[in-house]
Short mmCIF file of C-alpha atoms in Angstrom, two decimals:
data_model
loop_
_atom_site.label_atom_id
_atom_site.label_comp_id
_atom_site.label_asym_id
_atom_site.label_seq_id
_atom_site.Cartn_x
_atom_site.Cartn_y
_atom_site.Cartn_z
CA UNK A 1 -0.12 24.46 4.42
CA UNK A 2 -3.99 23.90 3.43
CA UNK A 3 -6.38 26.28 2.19
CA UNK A 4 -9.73 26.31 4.11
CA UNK A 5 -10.99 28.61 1.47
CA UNK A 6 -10.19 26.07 -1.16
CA UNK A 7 -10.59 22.44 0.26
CA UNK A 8 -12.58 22.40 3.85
CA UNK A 9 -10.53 18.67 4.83
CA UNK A 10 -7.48 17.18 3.00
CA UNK A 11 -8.14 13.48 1.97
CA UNK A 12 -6.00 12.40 4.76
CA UNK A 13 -8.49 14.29 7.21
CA UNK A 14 -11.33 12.89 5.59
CA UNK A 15 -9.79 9.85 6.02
CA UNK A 16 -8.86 10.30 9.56
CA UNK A 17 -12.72 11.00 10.12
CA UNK A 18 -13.93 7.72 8.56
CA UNK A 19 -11.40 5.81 10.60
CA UNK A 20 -12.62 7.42 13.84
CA UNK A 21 -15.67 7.12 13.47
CA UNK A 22 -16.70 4.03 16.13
CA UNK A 23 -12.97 3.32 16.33
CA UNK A 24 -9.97 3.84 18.13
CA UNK A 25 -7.86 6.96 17.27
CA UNK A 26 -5.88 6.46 14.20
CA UNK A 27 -1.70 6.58 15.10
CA UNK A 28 -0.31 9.99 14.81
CA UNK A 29 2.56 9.08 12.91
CA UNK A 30 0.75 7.50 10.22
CA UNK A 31 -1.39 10.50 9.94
CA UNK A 32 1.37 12.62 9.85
CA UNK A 33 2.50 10.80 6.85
CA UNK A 34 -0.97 11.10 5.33
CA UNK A 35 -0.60 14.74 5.64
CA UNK A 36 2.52 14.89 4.04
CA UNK A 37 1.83 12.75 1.00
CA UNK A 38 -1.30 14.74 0.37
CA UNK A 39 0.04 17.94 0.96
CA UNK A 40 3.67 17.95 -0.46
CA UNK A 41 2.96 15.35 -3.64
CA UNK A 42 -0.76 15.56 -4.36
CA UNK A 43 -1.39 11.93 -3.95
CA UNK A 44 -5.08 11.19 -5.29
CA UNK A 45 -8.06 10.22 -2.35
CA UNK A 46 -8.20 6.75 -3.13
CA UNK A 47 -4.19 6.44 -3.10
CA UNK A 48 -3.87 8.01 0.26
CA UNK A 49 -6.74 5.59 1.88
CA UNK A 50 -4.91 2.81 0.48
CA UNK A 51 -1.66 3.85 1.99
CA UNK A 52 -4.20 4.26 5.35
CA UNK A 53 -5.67 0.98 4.91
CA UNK A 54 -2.55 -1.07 4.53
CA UNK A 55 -0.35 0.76 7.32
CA UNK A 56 -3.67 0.67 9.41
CA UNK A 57 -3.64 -2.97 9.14
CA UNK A 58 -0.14 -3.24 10.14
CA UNK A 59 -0.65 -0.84 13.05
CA UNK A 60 -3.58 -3.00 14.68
CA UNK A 61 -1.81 -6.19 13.86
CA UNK A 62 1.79 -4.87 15.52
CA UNK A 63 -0.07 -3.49 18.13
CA UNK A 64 -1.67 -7.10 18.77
CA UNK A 65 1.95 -8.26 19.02
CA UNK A 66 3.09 -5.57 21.49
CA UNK A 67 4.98 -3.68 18.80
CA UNK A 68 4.63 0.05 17.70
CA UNK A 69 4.42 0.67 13.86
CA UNK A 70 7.81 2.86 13.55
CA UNK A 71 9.29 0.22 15.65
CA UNK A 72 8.40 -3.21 13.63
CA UNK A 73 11.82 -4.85 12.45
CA UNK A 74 12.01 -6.94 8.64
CA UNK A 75 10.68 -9.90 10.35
CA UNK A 76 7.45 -8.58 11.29
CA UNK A 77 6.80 -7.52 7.96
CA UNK A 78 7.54 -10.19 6.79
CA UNK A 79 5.26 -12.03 8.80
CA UNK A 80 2.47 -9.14 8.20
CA UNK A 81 2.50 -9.87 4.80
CA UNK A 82 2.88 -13.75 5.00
CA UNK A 83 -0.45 -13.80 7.17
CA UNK A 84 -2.15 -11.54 4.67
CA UNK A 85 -0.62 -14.42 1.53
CA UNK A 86 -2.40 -16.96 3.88
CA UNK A 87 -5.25 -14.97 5.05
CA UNK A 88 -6.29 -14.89 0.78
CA UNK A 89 -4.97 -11.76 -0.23
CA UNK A 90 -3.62 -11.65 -4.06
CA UNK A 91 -0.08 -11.67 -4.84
CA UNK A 92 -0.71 -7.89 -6.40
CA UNK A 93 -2.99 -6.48 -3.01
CA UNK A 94 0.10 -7.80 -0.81
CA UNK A 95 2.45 -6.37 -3.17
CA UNK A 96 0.43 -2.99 -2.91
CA UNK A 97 0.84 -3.23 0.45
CA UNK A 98 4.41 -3.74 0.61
CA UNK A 99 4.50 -0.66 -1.42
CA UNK A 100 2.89 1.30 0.86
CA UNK A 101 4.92 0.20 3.69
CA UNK A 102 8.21 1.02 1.80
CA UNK A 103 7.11 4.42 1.34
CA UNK A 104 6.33 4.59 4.63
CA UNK A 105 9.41 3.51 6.29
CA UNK A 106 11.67 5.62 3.70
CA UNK A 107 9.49 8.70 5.16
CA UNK A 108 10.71 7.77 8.90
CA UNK A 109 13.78 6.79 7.52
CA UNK A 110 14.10 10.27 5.73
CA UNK A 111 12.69 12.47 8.48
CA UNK A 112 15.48 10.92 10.94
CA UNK A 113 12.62 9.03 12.77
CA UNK A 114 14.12 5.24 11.98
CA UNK A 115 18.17 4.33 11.64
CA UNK A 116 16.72 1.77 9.11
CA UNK A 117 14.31 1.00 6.70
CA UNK A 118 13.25 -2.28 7.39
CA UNK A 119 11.84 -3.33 4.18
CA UNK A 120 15.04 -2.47 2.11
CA UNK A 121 15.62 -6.20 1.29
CA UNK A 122 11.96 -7.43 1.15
CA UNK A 123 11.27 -8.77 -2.27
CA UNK A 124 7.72 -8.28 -3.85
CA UNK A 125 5.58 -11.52 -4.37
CA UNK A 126 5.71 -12.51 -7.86
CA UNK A 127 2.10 -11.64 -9.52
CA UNK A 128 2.90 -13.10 -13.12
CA UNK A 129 1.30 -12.20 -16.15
CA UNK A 130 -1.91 -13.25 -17.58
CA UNK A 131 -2.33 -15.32 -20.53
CA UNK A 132 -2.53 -13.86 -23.79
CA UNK A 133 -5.62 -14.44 -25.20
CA UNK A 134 -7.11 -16.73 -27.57
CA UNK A 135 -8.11 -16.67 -31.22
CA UNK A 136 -12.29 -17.55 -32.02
CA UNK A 137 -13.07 -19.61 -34.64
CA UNK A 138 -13.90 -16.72 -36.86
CA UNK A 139 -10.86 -14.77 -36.63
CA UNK A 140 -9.13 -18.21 -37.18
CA UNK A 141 -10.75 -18.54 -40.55
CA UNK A 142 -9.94 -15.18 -41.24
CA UNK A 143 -6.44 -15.58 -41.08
CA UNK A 144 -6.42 -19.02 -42.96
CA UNK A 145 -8.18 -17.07 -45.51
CA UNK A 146 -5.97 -14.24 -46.00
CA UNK A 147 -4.60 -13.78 -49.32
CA UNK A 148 -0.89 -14.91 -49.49
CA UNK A 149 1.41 -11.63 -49.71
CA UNK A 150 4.72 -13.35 -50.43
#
């Protein structure tokens, strides 16, 4: 469905490039997904190398366990994401991730590639909320100083 007149390489090809380049071939399946997100929905560049750089992670770190991406179970993910909480990832870059890899098993799920989608009861890490900030001195003695409206 791409336009060579109109865009020479999709971000997901572009992508695809960048990741070959010195390395191994990047799985087909996730590039297939790639395609999809940037052809059917739009998704921006940097969105769809995010989605590439989380499920590439997964890939390499699967494949180091024997496993196939489309073929890791709620455990592994689990783990995944455990090692990346250990390894000094943020709260809100592992629960990026996680949100890549739910979009990514729903596609299998949805294209009758999976039975299951195993991140259906993976909770997000919690990222909590910064603190609100303070007052200076100055605005302090502004408000001390404001005339009394009642």
């Amino acid at each position: 469905m791409r336009c060579p007149a109109v865009r020479a390489a999709s971000p997901a090809e572009a992508s695809r490039k960048s990741l070959t380049d010195g390395a191994e071939a990047p799985n087909p399946l996730l590039q297939r997904f790639l395609d999809e997100l940037w052809a059917v929905e739009g998704l921006a560049p940097l969105t769809l190398e995010s989605y590439r750089r989380d499920l590439t992670a997964l890939d390499t770190w699967l494949r180091g366990r024997g496993r196939a991406l489309h073929e890791a179970d709620r455990a592994d993910l689990l783990e995944f994401l455990g090692a990346r909480m250990q390894s000094g990832y943020r709260p809100k870059s592992v629960a990026r991730a996680l949100s890549s890899l739910r979009r990514f098993y729903r596609f299998l799920v949805a294209g009758g590639l999976r039975g299951d989608d195993p991140t259906a009861r993976i909770d997000s890490p919690r990222i909590g909320r910064p603190l609100p900030g303070s007052l200076s001195e100055a605005q302090v003695e502004a408000l001390l100083e404001a005339p009394d409206t009642a």
